[in-house]
mmCIF file of C-alpha atoms in Angstrom:
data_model
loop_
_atom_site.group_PDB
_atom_site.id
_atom_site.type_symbol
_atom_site.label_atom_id
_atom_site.label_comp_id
_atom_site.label_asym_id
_atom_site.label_seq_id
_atom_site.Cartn_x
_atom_site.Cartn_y
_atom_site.Cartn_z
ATOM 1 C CA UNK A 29 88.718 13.975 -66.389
ATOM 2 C CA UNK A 30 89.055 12.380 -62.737
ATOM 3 C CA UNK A 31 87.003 10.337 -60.870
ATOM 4 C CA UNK A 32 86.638 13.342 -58.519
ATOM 5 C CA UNK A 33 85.151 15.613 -61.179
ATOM 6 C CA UNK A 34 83.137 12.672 -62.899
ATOM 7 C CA UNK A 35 81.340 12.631 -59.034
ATOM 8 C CA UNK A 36 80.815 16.337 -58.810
ATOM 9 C CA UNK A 37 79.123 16.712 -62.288
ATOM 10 C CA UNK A 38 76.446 13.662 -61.149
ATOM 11 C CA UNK A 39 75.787 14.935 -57.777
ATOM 12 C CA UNK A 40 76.839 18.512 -57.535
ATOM 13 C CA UNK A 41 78.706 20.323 -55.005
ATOM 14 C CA UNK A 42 78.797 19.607 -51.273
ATOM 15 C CA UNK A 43 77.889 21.639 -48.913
ATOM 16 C CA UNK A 44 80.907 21.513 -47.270
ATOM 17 C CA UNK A 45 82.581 22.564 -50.296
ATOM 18 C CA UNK A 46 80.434 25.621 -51.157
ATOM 19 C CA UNK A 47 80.799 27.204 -47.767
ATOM 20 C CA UNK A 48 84.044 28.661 -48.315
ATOM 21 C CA UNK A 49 82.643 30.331 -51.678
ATOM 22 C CA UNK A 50 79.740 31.444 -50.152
ATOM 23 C CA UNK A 51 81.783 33.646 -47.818
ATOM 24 C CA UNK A 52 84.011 34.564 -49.964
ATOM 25 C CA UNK A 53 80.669 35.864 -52.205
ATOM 26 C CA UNK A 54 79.585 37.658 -48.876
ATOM 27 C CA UNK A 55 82.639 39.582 -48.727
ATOM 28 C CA UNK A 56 82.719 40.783 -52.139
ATOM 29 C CA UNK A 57 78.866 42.066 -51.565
ATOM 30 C CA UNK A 58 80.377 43.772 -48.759
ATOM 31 C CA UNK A 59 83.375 45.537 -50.735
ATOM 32 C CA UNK A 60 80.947 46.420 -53.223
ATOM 33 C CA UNK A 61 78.362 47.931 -50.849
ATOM 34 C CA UNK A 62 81.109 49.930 -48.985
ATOM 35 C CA UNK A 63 80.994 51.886 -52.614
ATOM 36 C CA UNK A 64 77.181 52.077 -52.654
ATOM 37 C CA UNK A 65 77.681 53.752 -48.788
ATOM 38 C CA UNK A 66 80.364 55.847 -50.461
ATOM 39 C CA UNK A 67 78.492 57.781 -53.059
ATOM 40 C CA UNK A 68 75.531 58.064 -50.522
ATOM 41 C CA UNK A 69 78.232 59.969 -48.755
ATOM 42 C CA UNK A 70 77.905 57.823 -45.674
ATOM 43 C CA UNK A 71 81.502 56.897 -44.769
ATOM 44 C CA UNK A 72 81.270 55.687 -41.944
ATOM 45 C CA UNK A 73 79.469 52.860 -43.274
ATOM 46 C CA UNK A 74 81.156 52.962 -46.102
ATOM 47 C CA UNK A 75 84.288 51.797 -43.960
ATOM 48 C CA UNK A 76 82.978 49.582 -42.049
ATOM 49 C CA UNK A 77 81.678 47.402 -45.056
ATOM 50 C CA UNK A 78 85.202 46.913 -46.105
ATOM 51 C CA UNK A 79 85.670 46.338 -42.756
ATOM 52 C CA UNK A 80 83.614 43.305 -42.626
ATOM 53 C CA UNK A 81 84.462 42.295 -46.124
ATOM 54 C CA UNK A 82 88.473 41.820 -44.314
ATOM 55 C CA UNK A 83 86.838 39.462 -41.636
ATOM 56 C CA UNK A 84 85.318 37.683 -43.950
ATOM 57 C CA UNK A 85 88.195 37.066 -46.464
ATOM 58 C CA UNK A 86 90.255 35.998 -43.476
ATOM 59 C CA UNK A 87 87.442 33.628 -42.671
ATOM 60 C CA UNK A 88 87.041 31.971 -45.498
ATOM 61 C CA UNK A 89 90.743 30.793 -46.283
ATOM 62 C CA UNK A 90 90.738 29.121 -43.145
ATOM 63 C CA UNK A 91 87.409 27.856 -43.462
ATOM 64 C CA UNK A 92 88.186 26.149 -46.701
ATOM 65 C CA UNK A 93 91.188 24.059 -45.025
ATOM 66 C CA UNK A 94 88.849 23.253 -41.978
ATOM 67 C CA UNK A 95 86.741 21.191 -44.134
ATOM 68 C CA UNK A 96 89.155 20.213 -46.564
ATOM 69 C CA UNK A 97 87.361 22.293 -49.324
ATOM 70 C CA UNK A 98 90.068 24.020 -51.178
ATOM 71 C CA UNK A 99 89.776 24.467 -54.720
ATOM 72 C CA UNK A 100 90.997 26.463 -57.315
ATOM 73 C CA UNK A 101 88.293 27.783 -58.837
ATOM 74 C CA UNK A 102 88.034 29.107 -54.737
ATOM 75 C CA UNK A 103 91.306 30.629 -54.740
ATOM 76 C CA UNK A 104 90.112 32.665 -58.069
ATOM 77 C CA UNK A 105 86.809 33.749 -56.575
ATOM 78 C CA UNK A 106 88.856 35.222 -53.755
ATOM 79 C CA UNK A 107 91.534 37.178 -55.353
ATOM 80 C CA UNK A 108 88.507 38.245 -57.679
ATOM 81 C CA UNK A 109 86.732 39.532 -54.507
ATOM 82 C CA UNK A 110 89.813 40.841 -52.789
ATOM 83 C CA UNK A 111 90.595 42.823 -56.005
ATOM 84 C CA UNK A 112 87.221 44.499 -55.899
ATOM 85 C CA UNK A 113 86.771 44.419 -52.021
ATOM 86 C CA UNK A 114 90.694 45.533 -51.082
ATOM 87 C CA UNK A 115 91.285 47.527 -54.394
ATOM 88 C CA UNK A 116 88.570 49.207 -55.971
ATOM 89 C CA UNK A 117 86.417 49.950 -53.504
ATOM 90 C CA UNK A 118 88.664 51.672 -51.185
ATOM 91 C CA UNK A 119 89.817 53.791 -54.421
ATOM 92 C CA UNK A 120 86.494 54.881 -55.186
ATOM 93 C CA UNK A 121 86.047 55.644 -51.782
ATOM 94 C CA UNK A 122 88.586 58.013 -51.316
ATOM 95 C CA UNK A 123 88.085 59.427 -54.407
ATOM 96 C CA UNK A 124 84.426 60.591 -53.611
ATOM 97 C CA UNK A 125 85.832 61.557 -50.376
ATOM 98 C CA UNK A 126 88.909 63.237 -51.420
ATOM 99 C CA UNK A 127 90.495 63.115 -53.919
ATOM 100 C CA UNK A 128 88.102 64.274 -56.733
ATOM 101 C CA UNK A 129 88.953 68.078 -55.787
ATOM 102 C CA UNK A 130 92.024 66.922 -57.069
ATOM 103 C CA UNK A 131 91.064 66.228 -60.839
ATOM 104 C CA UNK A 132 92.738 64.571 -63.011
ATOM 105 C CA UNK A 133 96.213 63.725 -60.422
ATOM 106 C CA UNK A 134 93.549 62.439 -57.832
ATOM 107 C CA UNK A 135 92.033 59.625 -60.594
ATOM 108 C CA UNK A 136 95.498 58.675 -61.596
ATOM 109 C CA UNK A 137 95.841 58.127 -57.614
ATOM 110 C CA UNK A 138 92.912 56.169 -57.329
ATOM 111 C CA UNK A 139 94.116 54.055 -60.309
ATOM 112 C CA UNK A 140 97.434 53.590 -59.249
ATOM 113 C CA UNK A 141 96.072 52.536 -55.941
ATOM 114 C CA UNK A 142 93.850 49.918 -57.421
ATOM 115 C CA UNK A 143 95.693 48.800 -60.346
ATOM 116 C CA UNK A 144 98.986 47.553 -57.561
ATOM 117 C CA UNK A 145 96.809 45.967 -55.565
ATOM 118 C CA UNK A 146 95.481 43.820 -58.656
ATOM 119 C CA UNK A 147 98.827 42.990 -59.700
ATOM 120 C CA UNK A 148 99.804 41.955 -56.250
ATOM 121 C CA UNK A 149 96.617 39.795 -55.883
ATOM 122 C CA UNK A 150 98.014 38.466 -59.604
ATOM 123 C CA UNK A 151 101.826 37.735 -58.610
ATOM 124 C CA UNK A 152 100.411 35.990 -55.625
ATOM 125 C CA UNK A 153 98.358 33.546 -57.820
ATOM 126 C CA UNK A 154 101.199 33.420 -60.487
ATOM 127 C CA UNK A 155 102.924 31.991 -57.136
ATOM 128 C CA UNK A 156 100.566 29.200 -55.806
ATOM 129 C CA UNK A 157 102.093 26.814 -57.250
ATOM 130 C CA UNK A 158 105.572 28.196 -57.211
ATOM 131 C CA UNK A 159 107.502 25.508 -54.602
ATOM 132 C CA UNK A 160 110.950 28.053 -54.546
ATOM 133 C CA UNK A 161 109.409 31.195 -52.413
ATOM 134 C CA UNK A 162 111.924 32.332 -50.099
ATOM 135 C CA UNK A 163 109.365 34.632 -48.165
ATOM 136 C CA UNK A 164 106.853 32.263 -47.540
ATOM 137 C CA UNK A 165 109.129 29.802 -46.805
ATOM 138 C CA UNK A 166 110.353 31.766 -44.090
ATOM 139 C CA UNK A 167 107.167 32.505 -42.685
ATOM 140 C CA UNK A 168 106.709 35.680 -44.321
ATOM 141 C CA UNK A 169 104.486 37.037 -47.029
ATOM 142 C CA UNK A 170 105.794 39.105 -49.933
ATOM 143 C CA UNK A 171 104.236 42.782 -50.278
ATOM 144 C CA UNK A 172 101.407 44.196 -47.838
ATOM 145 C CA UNK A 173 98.335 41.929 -47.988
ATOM 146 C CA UNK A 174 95.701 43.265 -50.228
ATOM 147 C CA UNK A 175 93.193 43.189 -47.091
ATOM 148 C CA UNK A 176 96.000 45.265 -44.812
ATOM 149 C CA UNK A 177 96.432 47.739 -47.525
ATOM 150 C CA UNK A 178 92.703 48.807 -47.969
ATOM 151 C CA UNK A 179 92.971 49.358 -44.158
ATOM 152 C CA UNK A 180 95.990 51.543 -44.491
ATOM 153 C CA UNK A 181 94.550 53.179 -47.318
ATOM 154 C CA UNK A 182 91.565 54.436 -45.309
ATOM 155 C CA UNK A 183 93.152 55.276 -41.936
ATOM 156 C CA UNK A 184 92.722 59.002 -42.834
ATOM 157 C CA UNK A 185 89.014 58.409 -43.457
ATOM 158 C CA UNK A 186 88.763 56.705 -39.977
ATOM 159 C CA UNK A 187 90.666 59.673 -38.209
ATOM 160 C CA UNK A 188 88.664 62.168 -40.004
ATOM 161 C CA UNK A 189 85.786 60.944 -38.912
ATOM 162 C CA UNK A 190 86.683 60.910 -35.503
ATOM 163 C CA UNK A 191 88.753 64.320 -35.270
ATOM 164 C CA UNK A 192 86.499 66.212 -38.112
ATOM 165 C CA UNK A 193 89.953 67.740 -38.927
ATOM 166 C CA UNK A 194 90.231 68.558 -42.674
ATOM 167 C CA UNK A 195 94.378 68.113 -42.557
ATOM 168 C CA UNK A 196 93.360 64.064 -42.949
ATOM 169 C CA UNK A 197 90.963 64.626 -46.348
ATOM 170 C CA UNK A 198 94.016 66.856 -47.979
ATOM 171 C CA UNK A 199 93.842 65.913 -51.550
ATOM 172 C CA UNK A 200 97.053 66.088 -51.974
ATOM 173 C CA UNK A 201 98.193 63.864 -48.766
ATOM 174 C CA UNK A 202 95.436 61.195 -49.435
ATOM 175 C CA UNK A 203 96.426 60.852 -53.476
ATOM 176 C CA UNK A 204 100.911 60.358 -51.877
ATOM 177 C CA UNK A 205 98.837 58.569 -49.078
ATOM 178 C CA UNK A 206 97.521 55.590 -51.848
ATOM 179 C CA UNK A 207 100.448 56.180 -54.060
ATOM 180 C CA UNK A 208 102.651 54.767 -51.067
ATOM 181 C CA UNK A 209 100.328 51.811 -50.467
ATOM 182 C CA UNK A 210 100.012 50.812 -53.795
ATOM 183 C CA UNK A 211 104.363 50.760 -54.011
ATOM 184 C CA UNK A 212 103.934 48.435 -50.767
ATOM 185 C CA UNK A 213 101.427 46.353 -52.533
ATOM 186 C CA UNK A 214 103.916 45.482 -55.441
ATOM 187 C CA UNK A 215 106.943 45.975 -53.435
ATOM 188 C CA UNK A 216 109.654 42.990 -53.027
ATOM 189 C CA UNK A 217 109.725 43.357 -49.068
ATOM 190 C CA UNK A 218 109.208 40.255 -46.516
ATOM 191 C CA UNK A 219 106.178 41.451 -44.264
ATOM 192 C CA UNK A 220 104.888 39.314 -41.383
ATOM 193 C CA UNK A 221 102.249 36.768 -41.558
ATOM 194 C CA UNK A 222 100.038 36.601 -39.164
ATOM 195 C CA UNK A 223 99.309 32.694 -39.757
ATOM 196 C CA UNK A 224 103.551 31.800 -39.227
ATOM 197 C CA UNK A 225 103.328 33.968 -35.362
ATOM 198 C CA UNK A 226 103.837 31.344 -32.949
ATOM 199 C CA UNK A 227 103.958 33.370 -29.676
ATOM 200 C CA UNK A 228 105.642 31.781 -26.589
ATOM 201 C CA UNK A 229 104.013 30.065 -23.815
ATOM 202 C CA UNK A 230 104.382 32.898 -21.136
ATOM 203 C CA UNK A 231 103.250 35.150 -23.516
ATOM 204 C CA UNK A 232 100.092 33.841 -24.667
ATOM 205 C CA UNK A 233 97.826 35.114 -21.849
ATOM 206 C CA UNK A 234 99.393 38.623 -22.356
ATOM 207 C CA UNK A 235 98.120 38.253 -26.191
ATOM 208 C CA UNK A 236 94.839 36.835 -25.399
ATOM 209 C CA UNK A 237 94.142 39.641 -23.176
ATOM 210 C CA UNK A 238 95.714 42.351 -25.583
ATOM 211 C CA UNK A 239 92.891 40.957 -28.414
ATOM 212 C CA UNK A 240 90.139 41.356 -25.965
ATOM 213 C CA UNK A 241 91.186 44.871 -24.923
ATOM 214 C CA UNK A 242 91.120 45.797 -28.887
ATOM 215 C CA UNK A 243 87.947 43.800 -29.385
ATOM 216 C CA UNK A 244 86.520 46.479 -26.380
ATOM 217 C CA UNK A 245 88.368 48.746 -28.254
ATOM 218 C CA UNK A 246 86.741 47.938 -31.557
ATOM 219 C CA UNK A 247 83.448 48.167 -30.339
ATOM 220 C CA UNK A 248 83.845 51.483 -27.859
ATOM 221 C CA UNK A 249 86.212 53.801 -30.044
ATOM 222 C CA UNK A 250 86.210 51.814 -33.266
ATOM 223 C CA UNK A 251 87.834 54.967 -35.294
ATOM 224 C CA UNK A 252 90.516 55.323 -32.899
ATOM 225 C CA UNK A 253 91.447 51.637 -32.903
ATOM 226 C CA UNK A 254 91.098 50.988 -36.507
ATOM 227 C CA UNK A 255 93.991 53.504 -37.013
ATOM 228 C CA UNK A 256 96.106 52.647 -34.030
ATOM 229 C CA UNK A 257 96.039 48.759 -35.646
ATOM 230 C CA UNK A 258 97.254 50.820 -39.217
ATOM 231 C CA UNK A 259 99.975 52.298 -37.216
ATOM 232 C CA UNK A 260 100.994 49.243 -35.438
ATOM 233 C CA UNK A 261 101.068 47.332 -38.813
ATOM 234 C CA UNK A 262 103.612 50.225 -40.118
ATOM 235 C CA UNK A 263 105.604 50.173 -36.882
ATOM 236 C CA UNK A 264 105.968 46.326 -37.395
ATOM 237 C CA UNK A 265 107.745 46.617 -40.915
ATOM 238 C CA UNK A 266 111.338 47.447 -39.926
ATOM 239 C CA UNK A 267 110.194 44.206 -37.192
ATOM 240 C CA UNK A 268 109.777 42.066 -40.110
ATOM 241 C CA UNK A 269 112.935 43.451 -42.503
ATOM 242 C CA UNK A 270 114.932 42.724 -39.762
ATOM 243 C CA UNK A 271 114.083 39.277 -38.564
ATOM 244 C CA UNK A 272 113.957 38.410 -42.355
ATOM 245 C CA UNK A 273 117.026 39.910 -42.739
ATOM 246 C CA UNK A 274 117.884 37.427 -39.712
ATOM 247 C CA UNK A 275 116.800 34.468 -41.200
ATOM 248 C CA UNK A 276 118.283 34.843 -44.850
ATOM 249 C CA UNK A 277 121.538 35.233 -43.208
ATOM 250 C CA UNK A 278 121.268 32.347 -41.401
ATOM 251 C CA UNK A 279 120.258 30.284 -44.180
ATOM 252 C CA UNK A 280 123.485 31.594 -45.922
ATOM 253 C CA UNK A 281 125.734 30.430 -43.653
ATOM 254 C CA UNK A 282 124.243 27.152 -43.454
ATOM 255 C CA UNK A 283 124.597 26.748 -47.101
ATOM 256 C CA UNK A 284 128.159 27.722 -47.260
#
């Protein structure tokens, strides 16, 4: 035992160092209410709560290096939450929504759904302390973040609750729907990291003023935007296979 953990057992965590957790805590009461919301049939809260349980995953992360608070038992806590928050709840959701007209298929759907976005949250642990990580290395992340996914996963809900049209709660669209996230959960591809973007100079006002206009956007049509973000994330993937693409080639050549 360290001196550092000989310290924390006589005094007790900081606040400084609980903060992070704290959030992180907040977020999973948020996954875990968007399921309460759910079988109320309220779904609008219902995404929203996952919603806020995304902000406040990304906000603890960076939090945590702020203060210099990072921890592993933190890093647990948070794939713990985003596996509940990102995977669960957004199965259950669209199960009650959806996909239990579809019996038996539409759980194995649900599972499937939930079950890659666990083992994603598990590789990327496995990883943490991996130093050889091409992807990251390159500024990229392996697989669609767990948070990104449960967004994908319920752009139908969000456009069915702004259209009313019944062609987004097909059972049978929503269970391939899930089944497609979940293979982009486990899958192998390099997909941009928002952390690595390191927009040019004359660019920068152009980016600030895009946020605000979907921060309006958010907050006037927040159905409309929260799928139009889902659809710019999917447009962005060839984006990132190709620049990756880019980069591993030019890492060849300079090792040859």
């Amino acid at each position: 035992m360290d001196d550092t953990d000989s310290v924390e057992e006589r005094t007790g965590l900081s606040l400084r160092a609980m903060l992070p957790n704290a959030i992180t805590a907040a977020a999973l009461c948020a996954g875990l209410t968007a399921v309460r919301f759910a079988i109320d049939e309220n779904w609008s809260f219902a995404v929203l709560a996952v919603v806020v349980a995304g902000v406040l995953d990304g906000m603890d992360g960076r939090i945590a290096r702020l203060l210099n608070a990072q921890s592993r038992f933190g890093a647990e806590l948070d794939s713990l939450a985003d596996a509940l928050s990102f995977g669960m709840a957004p199965a259950l959701i669209l199960f009650l929504w959806s996909l239990e007209d579809l019996t038996r298929f539409g759980w194995f759907a649900a599972l499937a759904y939930a079950i890659c976005c666990a083992l994603r949250l598990a590789r990327f642990n496995a990883q943490i302390d991996v130093e050889d990580q091409p992807h990251k290395s390159a500024g990229f992340l392996t697989g669609v973040p767990a948070p990104v996914g449960a967004g994908l996963a319920l752009t139908p809900l969000c456009l069915w609750i702004e259209t009313g049209m019944d062609v987004f709660r097909e059972p049978v669209f929503i269970a391939v729907w899930m089944s497609a996230i979940g293979v982009l959960f486990i899958s192998n591809m390099a997909t941009l990291s928002w952390t690595a973007v390191r927009p040019q100079r004359d660019v920068r006002i152009w980016l600030i003023a895009f946020v605000a206009i979907m921060f309006a956007g958010l907050l006037l049509e927040p159905w409309w935007t929260l799928s139009a973000i889902g659809a710019g994330y999917l447009a962005l993937m060839p984006y990132s296979l190709i620049r990756y693409g880019k980069i591993k080639r030019e890492r060849a050549r300079q090792q040859s």
